[in-house]
């Protein structure tokens, strides 16, 4: 019996003339994501992507887990595939789902016949396949609403597909179809979630992180690498740019009014991020900011931050509560790593009473009194380190940290 993964398109199916571009991007994502799961063929027909194992070594379970994280897919199923012949369908359904049927009480069969040359119509196929399964499992009862198992049979161009209920996919649009952006990642809860949210809307991402050794440790840095790796299951492989930020940060600490420190630092980070983003072809910045979460995320502070540079700043969490963000972080799998204790460069040197309503004029005045800042920012940008983040990499740089 042959098993295949079927992935059904969501919002993408509504795209008009561009649909084929979206489908090609989705196929590319899928091929890439199952690359290390064995020999699979990925193809598309009738708004569905088929991920078909080509030999016995192919790891269908691993591929299924991968496919469940690919954006652009509304729902997915693992199906048994067989010839479009009623007797074969019955035998395949029993072989594939018999074990499950033995352990439950109620079921129903649903059929979808998109190949209209198949001689039985859907209601008849439902009825007859249901009767066959009942004959094999007399303890079962047919229940139309909320059965323990819904058996689906789909008669399509390439064969008959038999499966249980479809499971929800990751949704959204295929990564890369909406352009590329640079995500500012901190090691906190928010920024890995922000990256996930934007990737879900079709953005390809790289990450940028500011580290200030020796104030921030190797563990903090490894934690960020680990977060980017977890996100990579969704976003695909990418690069994490780590900026050595100690000198600009010390300079701001030593030369600016402390109540303005955080906003000045955030503007400085944005300028560096902007410079690197443009070098690597990113068209926007992404942050995990959420309105009024902290002093640097008031409207006035955000206005000052935005004015520091000229790329669009995407803030997908701006209207989200912390609980909503935490729930998403748990779902994505970043939460446990994010809550490990660490020192981020945003949490060092912070004044006890930052100004919550800074004006752009006073910020610019403070920057005018730091003549060497831009030079230090340029040097930091030039010394940026590139860390390749590969999807599916097993090594856990935090292994001893968590031990
Ligand atoms: P949390 O709020 O969960 O502690 P956070 O990542 O949101 O974590 P904030 O201090 O609220 O931390 O920072 C707001 C945003 O600024 C972050 O979401 C992130 O996009 C960016 N940011 C903060 N620190 C850094 C850093 N060291 N490197 C890169 N970006 C950063
Ligand atoms: Mg935050």
XYZ file of C-alpha atoms and ligand atoms in Angstrom:
435
model
C 0.000 0.000 0.000
C 1.324 3.402 -0.942
C 0.993 6.398 1.349
C 1.183 9.974 0.103
C 0.941 13.435 1.695
C -1.702 15.768 0.268
C -1.528 19.485 1.028
C -4.512 21.651 0.203
C -4.105 25.317 -0.676
C -5.811 28.039 1.339
C -5.932 31.748 0.518
C -3.634 31.096 -2.424
C -6.371 29.294 -4.297
C -8.135 32.687 -4.544
C -5.262 34.339 -6.388
C -6.145 35.140 -9.969
C -3.497 35.472 -12.645
C -0.673 35.226 -10.124
C -1.762 31.840 -8.904
C 0.858 29.925 -10.825
C 3.628 32.070 -9.284
C 2.312 31.233 -5.819
C 2.035 27.563 -6.674
C 5.564 27.445 -8.039
C 6.838 29.099 -4.824
C 4.917 26.611 -2.717
C 6.289 23.653 -4.676
C 9.798 25.043 -4.251
C 9.309 25.454 -0.486
C 7.945 21.938 -0.191
C 10.784 20.375 -2.172
C 13.293 22.187 -0.049
C 11.651 21.283 3.252
C 11.412 17.543 2.547
C 14.866 17.389 0.977
C 16.423 15.544 3.919
C 13.414 13.224 4.501
C 14.280 10.852 1.626
C 13.301 10.643 -2.021
C 10.016 12.517 -2.556
C 8.335 13.814 -5.676
C 6.388 17.063 -5.266
C 3.761 17.965 -7.847
C 0.484 19.775 -8.101
C -2.950 19.034 -9.487
C -6.424 20.389 -8.766
C -5.266 23.029 -6.206
C -3.542 20.315 -4.189
C 0.136 19.630 -3.720
C 1.147 15.968 -3.686
C 4.241 14.940 -1.747
C 4.863 11.408 -2.870
C 7.536 9.069 -1.466
C 9.460 7.417 -4.285
C 10.952 4.519 -2.320
C 10.554 2.658 0.973
C 13.312 4.620 2.684
C 11.455 7.932 2.419
C 10.386 9.070 5.908
C 6.704 9.973 5.467
C 6.160 10.915 9.117
C 9.081 13.338 9.149
C 7.985 14.811 5.823
C 4.442 15.190 7.141
C 5.697 17.133 10.173
C 7.710 19.362 7.847
C 4.809 19.951 5.459
C 2.557 20.894 8.382
C 4.826 23.904 8.933
C 4.952 25.148 5.357
C 3.069 28.400 4.828
C 0.529 28.475 1.992
C -1.167 25.239 3.022
C -4.609 25.404 4.632
C -4.936 21.735 5.507
C -3.207 18.437 4.882
C -3.674 14.724 5.108
C -1.769 11.483 4.888
C -3.577 9.283 2.412
C -3.403 5.797 1.036
C -3.444 5.921 -2.745
C -4.743 3.182 -5.007
C -6.290 2.452 -8.382
C -9.683 3.946 -9.166
C -11.530 0.676 -8.871
C -14.228 0.089 -6.257
C -12.957 -3.271 -4.961
C -9.421 -1.955 -4.684
C -10.691 1.125 -2.851
C -12.515 -1.097 -0.325
C -9.471 -3.274 0.303
C -7.159 -0.284 0.579
C -9.495 1.512 3.014
C -9.610 -1.591 5.207
C -5.836 -2.091 5.087
C -5.147 1.575 5.841
C -7.823 2.416 8.412
C -8.943 -1.015 9.711
C -6.770 -0.777 12.815
C -8.264 2.630 13.710
C -11.795 1.432 12.987
C -11.348 -1.454 15.427
C -10.723 0.985 18.270
C -13.694 3.337 17.745
C -17.491 3.185 17.838
C -18.839 5.513 15.146
C -17.776 6.559 11.652
C -18.986 7.980 8.417
C -17.694 7.947 4.855
C -17.466 11.047 2.749
C -16.624 10.908 -0.944
C -15.463 13.522 -3.394
C -15.365 12.654 -7.053
C -13.461 15.220 -9.092
C -12.764 12.677 -11.831
C -16.246 12.501 -13.326
C -15.358 9.472 -15.453
C -15.435 7.304 -12.325
C -18.625 5.248 -12.735
C -20.073 5.592 -9.205
C -21.413 8.928 -8.019
C -20.310 10.261 -4.638
C -23.456 9.274 -2.607
C -23.319 5.741 -3.989
C -19.592 5.432 -3.299
C -20.151 6.626 0.296
C -22.945 4.173 0.829
C -21.165 1.172 -0.681
C -17.795 1.807 0.969
C -19.620 2.410 4.290
C -21.459 -0.895 3.893
C -18.200 -2.703 3.146
C -16.449 -1.274 6.214
C -19.493 -2.106 8.370
C -19.373 -5.687 7.139
C -15.760 -5.902 8.312
C -16.446 -4.128 11.626
C -19.977 -5.025 12.745
C -19.510 -3.212 16.093
C -19.426 0.119 14.258
C -22.326 2.522 13.853
C -22.698 5.217 11.205
C -23.016 8.670 12.743
C -23.394 11.692 10.510
C -22.602 14.387 13.087
C -19.292 14.184 14.957
C -18.372 10.578 14.209
C -15.248 9.178 15.894
C -13.695 8.886 12.437
C -14.558 10.444 9.146
C -13.277 8.319 6.283
C -12.614 10.422 3.192
C -12.309 9.002 -0.282
C -11.288 11.333 -3.082
C -11.426 10.201 -6.705
C -8.940 12.411 -8.526
C -7.088 12.434 -11.827
C -4.105 10.416 -10.616
C -5.880 7.859 -8.434
C -8.169 7.226 -5.472
C -7.046 8.704 -2.157
C -8.286 7.416 1.176
C -7.668 9.247 4.409
C -9.022 10.332 7.769
C -9.981 13.969 8.495
C -7.725 16.682 7.108
C -5.627 18.464 9.699
C -5.083 22.219 9.726
C -1.927 23.384 7.967
C 0.185 26.433 8.812
C -1.979 28.744 6.653
C -0.793 31.999 5.093
C 1.108 32.402 1.840
C 4.259 30.683 0.574
C 7.442 32.194 1.963
C 9.114 34.495 -0.546
C 5.999 35.549 -2.461
C 5.737 38.853 -0.551
C 9.395 39.922 -0.751
C 12.203 39.795 1.789
C 12.711 41.590 5.103
C 15.212 41.723 7.950
C 13.823 40.667 11.327
C 15.286 42.242 14.455
C 15.589 39.323 16.848
C 16.324 39.773 20.525
C 16.092 36.493 22.397
C 12.832 37.580 24.062
C 9.404 36.102 23.466
C 8.158 38.621 20.941
C 10.602 38.853 18.067
C 10.635 35.140 17.050
C 6.822 35.316 16.984
C 6.939 38.495 14.892
C 9.172 36.689 12.374
C 6.752 33.761 12.211
C 3.817 36.112 11.657
C 5.462 37.939 8.773
C 6.801 34.763 7.167
C 3.242 33.501 7.261
C 2.239 36.445 5.075
C 4.777 35.315 2.491
C 7.876 37.279 3.530
C 11.275 35.641 3.239
C 13.373 36.692 6.232
C 16.858 37.071 7.502
C 17.522 38.003 11.131
C 19.703 40.645 12.722
C 20.793 40.569 16.348
C 22.744 43.136 18.352
C 25.133 41.703 20.904
C 27.230 43.673 23.374
C 29.922 41.416 24.783
C 31.117 41.249 27.513
C 27.838 42.692 28.873
C 25.955 40.040 26.930
C 27.221 36.462 27.091
C 27.825 33.643 24.628
C 24.807 31.909 26.091
C 22.581 34.842 25.166
C 23.998 34.716 21.663
C 23.484 30.947 21.376
C 19.954 31.352 22.573
C 19.223 33.716 19.682
C 20.803 31.231 17.237
C 18.558 28.539 18.679
C 15.437 30.724 18.315
C 16.296 31.463 14.693
C 16.705 27.710 14.128
C 13.286 26.928 15.561
C 11.754 29.622 13.351
C 13.611 28.152 10.355
C 11.265 25.148 10.327
C 8.677 27.671 9.142
C 10.714 30.360 7.413
C 13.274 28.115 5.727
C 17.033 28.494 5.946
C 18.343 32.013 6.373
C 21.209 34.090 7.744
C 21.457 35.565 11.229
C 23.546 38.743 11.202
C 25.151 39.394 14.581
C 26.289 42.971 15.067
C 29.016 43.682 17.655
C 27.211 46.564 19.296
C 29.292 47.235 22.433
C 31.025 50.416 21.267
C 28.007 52.363 19.980
C 26.081 51.322 23.059
C 28.769 52.439 25.512
C 29.132 55.666 23.577
C 25.408 56.436 23.887
C 25.501 55.538 27.591
C 28.405 57.924 28.174
C 27.241 60.849 26.049
C 23.450 61.108 26.208
C 20.851 61.953 28.855
C 20.021 58.636 30.482
C 16.237 59.146 30.245
C 16.590 59.107 26.438
C 19.015 56.184 26.351
C 16.650 53.467 25.160
C 15.098 55.420 22.294
C 18.520 56.644 21.155
C 19.809 53.095 21.207
C 16.827 51.782 19.284
C 17.276 54.446 16.614
C 20.917 53.529 16.392
C 20.068 49.826 15.961
C 17.527 50.725 13.283
C 20.119 52.707 11.329
C 22.500 49.758 11.368
C 19.705 47.319 10.470
C 18.705 49.604 7.594
C 22.225 49.664 6.223
C 22.606 45.869 6.372
C 19.080 45.279 5.049
C 19.821 47.297 1.938
C 23.123 45.530 1.381
C 21.425 42.150 1.371
C 18.321 43.119 -0.598
C 15.752 43.330 2.208
C 12.913 45.771 1.634
C 11.604 46.205 5.193
C 12.508 45.724 8.854
C 10.443 43.593 11.241
C 10.291 44.036 15.026
C 8.410 42.377 17.880
C 7.170 45.670 19.288
C 3.699 45.856 20.785
C 2.018 49.164 21.556
C 2.657 50.429 25.095
C 4.373 47.216 26.202
C 7.392 49.165 27.498
C 8.556 52.802 27.526
C 10.194 52.517 24.102
C 6.942 51.298 22.557
C 4.692 54.294 23.174
C 3.434 56.092 20.087
C 5.867 58.954 20.663
C 8.828 56.605 21.096
C 7.850 54.587 18.013
C 7.562 57.808 15.998
C 11.148 58.671 16.998
C 12.358 55.173 16.110
C 10.608 55.204 12.731
C 12.155 58.557 11.840
C 15.681 57.129 12.197
C 15.653 55.368 8.866
C 13.707 55.002 5.639
C 12.613 51.375 5.267
C 9.067 50.325 6.223
C 9.056 48.939 9.791
C 6.633 46.016 10.070
C 5.364 45.378 13.588
C 3.004 42.413 13.331
C 2.490 42.263 17.103
C 1.627 45.924 17.539
C -1.977 45.153 18.531
C -1.384 41.864 20.333
C -1.594 41.258 24.077
C 1.274 39.474 25.770
C -0.917 36.420 26.432
C -1.719 36.107 22.739
C 1.958 36.375 21.890
C 2.863 33.755 24.509
C 0.227 31.373 23.161
C 1.707 31.708 19.676
C 5.255 31.287 20.981
C 4.176 28.000 22.581
C 2.568 26.854 19.354
C 5.620 27.712 17.264
C 7.904 26.129 19.859
C 10.042 29.162 20.756
C 8.580 29.865 24.195
C 10.710 27.501 26.292
C 13.889 28.863 24.757
C 12.764 32.495 25.002
C 12.134 32.315 28.734
C 15.615 31.074 29.573
C 17.307 33.792 31.624
C 19.615 35.979 29.569
C 20.853 39.494 29.273
C 19.909 41.242 26.042
C 21.702 44.387 25.006
C 18.315 46.121 25.252
C 18.181 45.308 28.949
C 21.632 46.570 29.917
C 22.319 50.205 30.823
C 18.584 50.945 30.821
C 17.672 53.905 33.022
C 15.221 53.364 35.905
C 12.834 56.019 34.541
C 12.985 56.222 30.752
C 11.049 59.022 29.112
C 7.815 57.673 27.686
C 7.003 60.701 25.516
C 10.229 61.765 23.868
C 10.038 64.375 21.104
C 11.964 64.009 17.878
C 13.510 67.459 18.466
C 15.096 66.479 21.793
C 16.239 63.156 20.353
C 17.899 64.871 17.401
C 19.472 67.384 19.784
C 20.924 64.509 21.834
C 22.260 62.882 18.659
C 23.874 66.154 17.569
C 25.873 65.968 20.766
C 27.238 62.525 19.820
C 29.400 63.340 16.776
C 31.136 59.973 16.701
C 28.015 57.818 16.823
C 27.499 57.363 13.071
C 31.122 56.350 12.617
C 30.823 53.771 15.415
C 27.621 52.456 13.827
C 29.343 52.117 10.480
C 32.204 50.176 12.056
C 29.776 47.883 13.857
C 27.922 47.235 10.576
C 31.196 46.439 8.821
C 32.169 43.939 11.505
C 28.874 42.065 11.345
C 29.152 38.304 11.647
C 27.066 35.997 9.454
C 25.686 32.813 10.979
C 23.947 30.441 8.578
C 20.720 29.075 10.013
C 19.786 25.811 8.377
C 16.352 24.334 8.604
C 16.185 21.011 10.400
C 19.618 21.280 11.945
C 19.557 19.018 14.970
C 22.492 20.357 16.909
C 21.327 22.312 19.930
C 23.836 24.980 20.889
C 22.066 25.315 24.251
C 22.427 21.654 25.171
C 24.726 22.306 28.122
C 22.910 25.505 29.011
C 19.658 23.602 29.544
C 21.390 20.672 31.255
P 10.262 40.670 25.208
O 9.427 41.873 25.035
O 9.556 39.416 25.047
O 11.183 40.708 26.366
P 11.379 41.622 22.950
O 12.163 40.838 21.987
O 10.105 42.155 22.495
O 11.263 40.636 24.051
P 11.929 44.386 23.650
O 12.895 44.989 24.556
O 10.489 44.585 23.882
O 12.237 42.835 23.579
O 12.358 44.892 22.203
C 11.432 45.270 21.210
C 11.891 44.788 19.842
O 13.176 45.336 19.507
C 12.119 43.305 19.811
O 10.906 42.618 19.581
C 13.095 43.154 18.663
O 12.435 43.201 17.415
C 13.968 44.399 18.812
N 15.168 44.100 19.615
C 15.335 44.221 20.944
N 16.571 43.848 21.335
C 17.227 43.485 20.206
C 18.543 42.995 19.917
N 19.442 42.797 20.874
N 18.850 42.728 18.641
C 17.941 42.907 17.642
N 16.704 43.366 17.864
C 16.343 43.656 19.119
Mg 8.691 43.131 23.620
